[in-house]
PDB file of C-alpha atoms in Angstrom:
ATOM      1  CA  MET A   1       2.860  82.206 101.704  1.00 85.00           C
ATOM      2  CA  LYS A   2       6.451  82.139 101.020  1.00 93.00           C
ATOM      3  CA  THR A   3       7.803  85.472  99.994  1.00 95.00           C
ATOM      4  CA  MET A   4      10.967  86.986  98.500  1.00 95.00           C
ATOM      5  CA  VAL A   5      12.048  90.478  99.513  1.00 96.00           C
ATOM      6  CA  VAL A   6      14.506  92.039  96.837  1.00 95.00           C
ATOM      7  CA  ILE A   7      15.995  95.030  98.316  1.00 93.00           C
ATOM      8  CA  SER A   8      17.697  97.909  96.388  1.00 92.00           C
ATOM      9  CA  HIS A   9      18.938 100.583  98.743  1.00 90.00           C
ATOM     10  CA  PRO A  10      22.738 102.054  98.445  1.00 84.00           C
ATOM     11  CA  THR A  11      22.640 103.104 102.292  1.00 85.00           C
ATOM     12  CA  ILE A  12      20.868 100.549 103.751  1.00 84.00           C
ATOM     13  CA  GLN A  13      22.728 100.498 107.037  1.00 84.00           C
ATOM     14  CA  THR A  14      21.761 104.189 107.742  1.00 86.00           C
ATOM     15  CA  SER A  15      18.188 104.104 106.339  1.00 88.00           C
ATOM     16  CA  SER A  16      15.935 104.071 109.319  1.00 88.00           C
ATOM     17  CA  SER A  17      13.053 102.921 107.463  1.00 90.00           C
ATOM     18  CA  GLN A  18      15.029 100.003 105.728  1.00 89.00           C
ATOM     19  CA  GLN A  19      16.161  98.961 109.045  1.00 90.00           C
ATOM     20  CA  PHE A  20      12.735  99.312 110.597  1.00 88.00           C
ATOM     21  CA  PHE A  21      11.551  96.855 107.714  1.00 88.00           C
ATOM     22  CA  LEU A  22      14.329  94.208 108.066  1.00 89.00           C
ATOM     23  CA  ALA A  23      14.023  94.293 111.868  1.00 89.00           C
ATOM     24  CA  THR A  24      10.065  93.663 111.112  1.00 86.00           C
ATOM     25  CA  LEU A  25      11.086  90.852 109.089  1.00 88.00           C
ATOM     26  CA  LYS A  26      13.513  89.300 111.657  1.00 87.00           C
ATOM     27  CA  GLY A  27      12.520  85.376 112.140  1.00 83.00           C
ATOM     28  CA  GLU A  28       9.859  85.360 109.639  1.00 84.00           C
ATOM     29  CA  GLU A  29      10.786  81.896 108.200  1.00 87.00           C
ATOM     30  CA  ALA A  30       8.780  82.405 105.641  1.00 90.00           C
ATOM     31  CA  VAL A  31      10.429  85.271 104.361  1.00 92.00           C
ATOM     32  CA  THR A  32      13.796  85.237 102.344  1.00 93.00           C
ATOM     33  CA  VAL A  33      15.320  88.943 102.100  1.00 93.00           C
ATOM     34  CA  ARG A  34      17.860  89.618  99.518  1.00 92.00           C
ATOM     35  CA  HIS A  35      19.828  93.128  99.321  1.00 89.00           C
ATOM     36  CA  LEU A  36      21.128  93.584  95.797  1.00 89.00           C
ATOM     37  CA  ASP A  37      23.504  96.476  96.936  1.00 81.00           C
ATOM     38  CA  GLU A  38      25.142  94.338  99.711  1.00 70.00           C
ATOM     39  CA  VAL A  39      26.442  92.356  96.717  1.00 53.00           C
ATOM     40  CA  TRP A  40      28.074  95.007  95.103  1.00 49.00           C
ATOM     41  CA  SER A  41      29.364  96.877  98.062  1.00 48.00           C
ATOM     42  CA  GLU A  42      31.522  93.605  99.327  1.00 50.00           C
ATOM     43  CA  ARG A  43      33.061  93.647  96.004  1.00 51.00           C
ATOM     44  CA  LYS A  44      31.759  90.312  95.201  1.00 56.00           C
ATOM     45  CA  PRO A  45      31.299  89.270  91.550  1.00 51.00           C
ATOM     46  CA  HIS A  46      28.158  91.159  90.725  1.00 71.00           C
ATOM     47  CA  PHE A  47      24.929  88.999  90.381  1.00 81.00           C
ATOM     48  CA  THR A  48      24.029  86.803  87.401  1.00 87.00           C
ATOM     49  CA  ARG A  49      21.012  85.443  86.111  1.00 91.00           C
ATOM     50  CA  ALA A  50      22.184  81.660  87.324  1.00 91.00           C
ATOM     51  CA  THR A  51      22.418  83.313  90.774  1.00 90.00           C
ATOM     52  CA  GLU A  52      19.514  85.220  91.193  1.00 92.00           C
ATOM     53  CA  GLU A  53      17.215  82.151  89.569  1.00 93.00           C
ATOM     54  CA  LYS A  54      18.848  79.888  92.187  1.00 93.00           C
ATOM     55  CA  ALA A  55      18.120  82.096  94.756  1.00 93.00           C
ATOM     56  CA  LEU A  56      14.324  82.393  93.738  1.00 94.00           C
ATOM     57  CA  LEU A  57      13.935  78.781  92.987  1.00 93.00           C
ATOM     58  CA  GLU A  58      15.408  77.756  96.479  1.00 93.00           C
ATOM     59  CA  SER A  59      13.635  80.403  98.445  1.00 92.00           C
ATOM     60  CA  GLY A  60      10.072  78.796  96.993  1.00 92.00           C
ATOM     61  CA  ALA A  61       8.839  81.992  96.808  1.00 95.00           C
ATOM     62  CA  LYS A  62       4.856  82.615  95.581  1.00 95.00           C
ATOM     63  CA  ARG A  63       5.086  86.150  96.334  1.00 96.00           C
ATOM     64  CA  LEU A  64       8.158  88.882  94.731  1.00 97.00           C
ATOM     65  CA  ILE A  65       8.481  91.885  96.747  1.00 97.00           C
ATOM     66  CA  LEU A  66      10.417  94.690  95.267  1.00 97.00           C
ATOM     67  CA  GLN A  67      11.678  97.100  97.896  1.00 96.00           C
ATOM     68  CA  PHE A  68      13.431 100.381  96.977  1.00 95.00           C
ATOM     69  CA  PRO A  69      13.554 104.351  97.845  1.00 95.00           C
ATOM     70  CA  MET A  70      12.117 106.294  94.826  1.00 91.00           C
ATOM     71  CA  TYR A  71      15.067 108.213  92.981  1.00 88.00           C
ATOM     72  CA  TRP A  72      13.415 110.559  90.136  1.00 90.00           C
ATOM     73  CA  TYR A  73      10.218 109.087  89.676  1.00 89.00           C
ATOM     74  CA  GLN A  74      11.680 105.292  89.316  1.00 90.00           C
ATOM     75  CA  ALA A  75      13.641 102.411  90.957  1.00 93.00           C
ATOM     76  CA  PRO A  76      17.449 102.684  91.532  1.00 92.00           C
ATOM     77  CA  ALA A  77      19.473 101.637  88.888  1.00 89.00           C
ATOM     78  CA  VAL A  78      20.689  98.592  90.784  1.00 90.00           C
ATOM     79  CA  MET A  79      17.065  97.143  90.867  1.00 93.00           C
ATOM     80  CA  LYS A  80      16.600  98.045  87.292  1.00 93.00           C
ATOM     81  CA  GLU A  81      19.641  96.134  86.391  1.00 91.00           C
ATOM     82  CA  TRP A  82      18.261  93.048  88.374  1.00 93.00           C
ATOM     83  CA  ILE A  83      14.895  93.116  86.585  1.00 95.00           C
ATOM     84  CA  ASP A  84      16.875  93.440  82.975  1.00 93.00           C
ATOM     85  CA  THR A  85      19.214  90.510  84.034  1.00 92.00           C
ATOM     86  CA  VAL A  86      16.593  88.025  85.823  1.00 93.00           C
ATOM     87  CA  MET A  87      13.364  88.430  84.672  1.00 95.00           C
ATOM     88  CA  SER A  88      12.190  86.281  81.406  1.00 93.00           C
ATOM     89  CA  LYS A  89       8.799  84.651  80.640  1.00 93.00           C
ATOM     90  CA  SER A  90      10.815  81.491  80.450  1.00 93.00           C
ATOM     91  CA  ALA A  91      12.839  81.314  83.378  1.00 93.00           C
ATOM     92  CA  PRO A  92      12.400  78.257  85.750  1.00 91.00           C
ATOM     93  CA  PHE A  93      10.742  80.721  88.449  1.00 94.00           C
ATOM     94  CA  ALA A  94       8.321  82.562  86.565  1.00 94.00           C
ATOM     95  CA  LYS A  95       5.764  79.813  87.138  1.00 94.00           C
ATOM     96  CA  GLN A  96       6.479  79.555  90.690  1.00 95.00           C
ATOM     97  CA  ILE A  97       5.909  83.107  91.669  1.00 96.00           C
ATOM     98  CA  LYS A  98       2.103  84.124  91.300  1.00 96.00           C
ATOM     99  CA  GLU A  99       2.542  87.976  92.803  1.00 96.00           C
ATOM    100  CA  LEU A 100       4.414  91.020  92.674  1.00 97.00           C
ATOM    101  CA  GLY A 101       4.492  93.727  95.202  1.00 96.00           C
ATOM    102  CA  ILE A 102       6.151  96.835  95.372  1.00 97.00           C
ATOM    103  CA  VAL A 103       7.331  98.693  98.587  1.00 96.00           C
ATOM    104  CA  VAL A 104       8.628 102.293  97.820  1.00 95.00           C
ATOM    105  CA  THR A 105       9.658 104.530 100.359  1.00 93.00           C
ATOM    106  CA  LEU A 106       9.368 108.576  99.609  1.00 91.00           C
ATOM    107  CA  GLY A 107      10.640 111.976 101.183  1.00 87.00           C
ATOM    108  CA  VAL A 108       7.390 113.531  99.784  1.00 86.00           C
ATOM    109  CA  LYS A 109       4.017 113.837 101.563  1.00 89.00           C
ATOM    110  CA  GLU A 110       1.485 111.563 100.361  1.00 88.00           C
ATOM    111  CA  GLU A 111      -0.647 114.404  99.091  1.00 88.00           C
ATOM    112  CA  ALA A 112       1.936 115.572  96.620  1.00 90.00           C
ATOM    113  CA  PHE A 113       1.203 112.560  94.213  1.00 90.00           C
ATOM    114  CA  ARG A 114      -2.126 113.452  92.677  1.00 88.00           C
ATOM    115  CA  ALA A 115      -3.540 115.181  89.810  1.00 87.00           C
ATOM    116  CA  GLY A 116      -2.915 119.132  91.141  1.00 86.00           C
ATOM    117  CA  GLY A 117      -0.482 118.203  93.656  1.00 87.00           C
ATOM    118  CA  LYS A 118       3.098 119.259  93.642  1.00 90.00           C
ATOM    119  CA  GLU A 119       4.335 115.953  91.835  1.00 87.00           C
ATOM    120  CA  GLN A 120       1.199 115.833  89.390  1.00 90.00           C
ATOM    121  CA  PHE A 121       1.212 112.059  88.952  1.00 92.00           C
ATOM    122  CA  THR A 122       0.074 109.565  91.545  1.00 93.00           C
ATOM    123  CA  ILE A 123       2.492 106.898  92.630  1.00 93.00           C
ATOM    124  CA  SER A 124       0.350 103.929  90.446  1.00 94.00           C
ATOM    125  CA  GLU A 125       1.014 105.840  87.480  1.00 94.00           C
ATOM    126  CA  LEU A 126       4.808 106.470  88.097  1.00 94.00           C
ATOM    127  CA  MET A 127       5.149 102.543  88.930  1.00 95.00           C
ATOM    128  CA  ARG A 128       3.012 101.431  85.828  1.00 96.00           C
ATOM    129  CA  PRO A 129       6.274  99.771  84.217  1.00 95.00           C
ATOM    130  CA  PHE A 130       6.139  97.124  87.237  1.00 96.00           C
ATOM    131  CA  GLN A 131       2.407  96.798  86.549  1.00 97.00           C
ATOM    132  CA  ALA A 132       3.192  96.046  82.846  1.00 97.00           C
ATOM    133  CA  LEU A 133       6.100  93.895  84.185  1.00 97.00           C
ATOM    134  CA  ALA A 134       3.700  91.756  86.407  1.00 97.00           C
ATOM    135  CA  ASN A 135       1.184  91.653  83.306  1.00 96.00           C
ATOM    136  CA  ALA A 136       4.000  90.203  81.096  1.00 96.00           C
ATOM    137  CA  MET A 137       5.008  87.445  83.508  1.00 96.00           C
ATOM    138  CA  GLY A 138       1.538  86.568  84.354  1.00 96.00           C
ATOM    139  CA  TRP A 139       1.606  87.393  88.060  1.00 96.00           C
ATOM    140  CA  LYS A 140      -1.145  89.329  89.992  1.00 96.00           C
ATOM    141  CA  TYR A 141      -0.155  92.818  90.961  1.00 96.00           C
ATOM    142  CA  LEU A 142      -0.704  94.029  94.229  1.00 95.00           C
ATOM    143  CA  SER A 143      -1.608  97.515  95.410  1.00 93.00           C
ATOM    144  CA  ILE A 144       1.500  99.360  96.014  1.00 95.00           C
ATOM    145  CA  PHE A 145       2.733  99.739  99.759  1.00 94.00           C
ATOM    146  CA  GLU A 146       3.461 103.375  99.962  1.00 93.00           C
ATOM    147  CA  VAL A 147       5.693 104.857 102.765  1.00 92.00           C
ATOM    148  CA  HIS A 148       5.607 108.473 103.025  1.00 93.00           C
ATOM    149  CA  GLN A 149       8.389 110.564 105.083  1.00 89.00           C
ATOM    150  CA  PHE A 150       9.089 108.000 107.618  1.00 89.00           C
ATOM    151  CA  ASP A 151      11.134 109.724 109.777  1.00 87.00           C
ATOM    152  CA  TYR A 152       8.353 112.334 110.301  1.00 86.00           C
ATOM    153  CA  LYS A 153       5.987 109.418 111.620  1.00 86.00           C
ATOM    154  CA  THR A 154       4.916 109.070 115.299  1.00 90.00           C
ATOM    155  CA  GLU A 155       5.785 106.126 117.079  1.00 89.00           C
ATOM    156  CA  VAL A 156       2.081 105.240 117.155  1.00 86.00           C
ATOM    157  CA  ALA A 157       2.112 105.538 113.178  1.00 87.00           C
ATOM    158  CA  LYS A 158       5.209 103.407 112.935  1.00 87.00           C
ATOM    159  CA  GLN A 159       3.711 100.495 115.132  1.00 85.00           C
ATOM    160  CA  THR A 160       0.619 100.444 112.620  1.00 83.00           C
ATOM    161  CA  LEU A 161       3.147 100.712 109.536  1.00 85.00           C
ATOM    162  CA  LEU A 162       5.152  97.469 111.219  1.00 84.00           C
ATOM    163  CA  VAL A 163       1.576  95.514 110.965  1.00 82.00           C
ATOM    164  CA  GLU A 164       0.491  96.775 107.801  1.00 86.00           C
ATOM    165  CA  TYR A 165       3.888  96.159 106.237  1.00 88.00           C
ATOM    166  CA  LEU A 166       3.991  92.571 107.859  1.00 85.00           C
ATOM    167  CA  GLN A 167       0.940  91.904 106.693  1.00 85.00           C
ATOM    168  CA  TYR A 168       1.502  93.062 103.048  1.00 90.00           C
ATOM    169  CA  VAL A 169       4.506  90.478 102.741  1.00 90.00           C
ATOM    170  CA  THR A 170       3.012  87.556 104.760  1.00 87.00           C
ATOM    171  CA  LYS A 171      -0.721  87.549 104.152  1.00 81.00           C
ATOM    172  CA  GLU A 172      -1.838  84.801 102.185  1.00 78.00           C
ATOM    173  CA  HIS A 173      -4.586  86.979 100.156  1.00 64.00           C
ATOM    174  CA  HIS A 174      -5.315  90.560 100.032  1.00 62.00           C
ATOM    175  CA  GLY A 175      -8.174  92.799  99.794  1.00 60.00           C
ATOM    176  CA  THR A 176     -11.303  91.587 102.288  1.00 61.00           C
ATOM    177  CA  LEU A 177     -11.630  92.220 105.803  1.00 56.00           C
ATOM    178  CA  LYS A 178     -11.899  88.142 106.565  1.00 57.00           C
ATOM    179  CA  ASN A 179      -8.383  87.887 104.952  1.00 61.00           C
ATOM    180  CA  THR A 180      -7.171  90.484 107.508  1.00 59.00           C
ATOM    181  CA  GLU A 181      -9.010  88.856 110.519  1.00 54.00           C
ATOM    182  CA  ASP A 182      -7.864  85.400 109.544  1.00 59.00           C
ATOM    183  CA  TRP A 183      -4.180  86.594 109.189  1.00 50.00           C
ATOM    184  CA  PHE A 184      -4.476  88.284 112.779  1.00 51.00           C
ATOM    185  CA  ILE A 185      -5.891  84.877 114.259  1.00 53.00           C
ATOM    186  CA  GLU A 186      -2.975  82.832 112.683  1.00 63.00           C
ATOM    187  CA  ARG A 187      -0.289  85.019 114.146  1.00 58.00           C
ATOM    188  CA  ALA A 188      -1.968  85.098 117.607  1.00 50.00           C
ATOM    189  CA  GLN A 189      -2.306  81.458 117.347  1.00 53.00           C
ATOM    190  CA  SER A 190       1.459  81.001 116.727  1.00 59.00           C
ATOM    191  CA  MET A 191       2.293  82.943 119.658  1.00 57.00           C
ATOM    192  CA  LYS A 192       3.029  81.224 122.931  1.00 57.00           C
ATOM    193  CA  GLY A 193       0.880  82.107 125.855  1.00 54.00           C
ATOM    194  CA  ALA A 194      -2.665  82.267 127.388  1.00 54.00           C
ATOM    195  CA  GLU A 195      -2.857  85.981 126.449  1.00 52.00           C
ATOM    196  CA  TRP A 196      -2.232  85.117 122.582  1.00 46.00           C
ATOM    197  CA  GLU A 197      -4.952  82.337 122.809  1.00 55.00           C
ATOM    198  CA  GLN A 198      -7.395  84.794 124.439  1.00 56.00           C
ATOM    199  CA  ILE A 199      -6.570  87.239 121.812  1.00 47.00           C
ATOM    200  CA  ALA A 200      -7.208  84.633 118.558  1.00 49.00           C
ATOM    201  CA  GLU A 201     -10.389  83.401 120.342  1.00 57.00           C
ATOM    202  CA  TRP A 202     -11.879  87.113 120.572  1.00 49.00           C
ATOM    203  CA  ILE A 203     -11.256  87.846 116.919  1.00 50.00           C
ATOM    204  CA  LYS A 204     -12.469  84.612 115.770  1.00 54.00           C
ATOM    205  CA  GLU A 205     -15.621  85.087 118.187  1.00 57.00           C
ATOM    206  CA  ASN A 206     -16.072  88.571 116.720  1.00 57.00           C
ATOM    207  CA  GLN A 207     -15.465  87.308 113.234  1.00 53.00           C
ATOM    208  CA  ASP A 208     -18.276  84.719 113.109  1.00 56.00           C
ATOM    209  CA  GLU A 209     -20.659  87.412 114.623  1.00 54.00           C
ATOM    210  CA  ARG A 210     -19.491  90.120 111.857  1.00 53.00           C
ATOM    211  CA  LEU A 211     -20.111  87.176 109.171  1.00 50.00           C
ATOM    212  CA  GLU A 212     -23.652  86.121 110.596  1.00 56.00           C
ATOM    213  CA  LEU A 213     -24.675  89.837 110.215  1.00 55.00           C
ATOM    214  CA  GLU A 214     -23.180  90.407 106.813  1.00 53.00           C
ATOM    215  CA  MET A 215     -25.083  87.588 105.595  1.00 62.00           C
ATOM    216  CA  HIS A 216     -28.456  88.327 107.314  1.00 50.00           C
ATOM    217  CA  LEU A 217     -27.848  91.764 105.746  1.00 54.00           C
ATOM    218  CA  SER A 218     -27.044  90.243 102.362  1.00 57.00           C
ATOM    219  CA  ASP A 219     -30.485  88.418 102.792  1.00 53.00           C
ATOM    220  CA  TRP A 220     -32.466  91.478 103.855  1.00 55.00           C
ATOM    221  CA  GLU A 221     -30.870  93.697 100.644  1.00 51.00           C
ATOM    222  CA  GLU A 222     -32.169  90.623  98.574  1.00 59.00           C
ATOM    223  CA  SER A 223     -35.512  90.525  99.726  1.00 58.00           C
ATOM    224  CA  GLN A 224     -35.995  94.238  99.158  1.00 57.00           C
ATOM    225  CA  TYR A 225     -34.257  94.863  96.298  1.00 58.00           C
ATOM    226  CA  GLY A 226     -34.366  91.170  94.269  1.00 59.00           C
ATOM    227  CA  ASP A 227     -36.796  92.074  91.886  1.00 55.00           C
ATOM    228  CA  TYR A 228     -35.255  95.190  90.517  1.00 53.00           C
TER     229      TYR A 228
END
């Protein structure tokens, strides 16, 4: 699936999390990255509806990802300005895009964002305007991709985050284990070398076995509880 990632971060060059994400997406031909603050910092004319509509259309994106650090429980001002400038139900890209995702980075622990926690509200509650935007535009709203305290993560945790982020941006479908397995198979098959071919085949073999077990389990459950 072709995706456009629109980033608003005023200090992206020194942001360890944003540089990590940019490095992760490097070489992904189906992903277009647009950094709003670069347009501002280079003192070029600020973005216009025409330029942004053209960029969205030329990207061929069916998934739009808005990526930003959370500032006082909302997106940075430049992201808000971009939304106000570009979003319209009659825009030429409105029917091209099918999904809206949010990648938000936070300097606070995950457990703070819950009822009774330090922040009292969940991220889903705080990001509700984006859900309303997706609904108004007729797009599917993806689960929010939250990144808490990136600089404190271990290298193992960062490697896990890399894979999860890449899946969030590029995976065709979200929601099931089979979708994830299919994504891993496709990625392994696209890599060169016998080792990657073996990995793809191993995942496929295990997937076939798992799906067969699920089918048998479903049949058994139906035979046991079908009359109730």
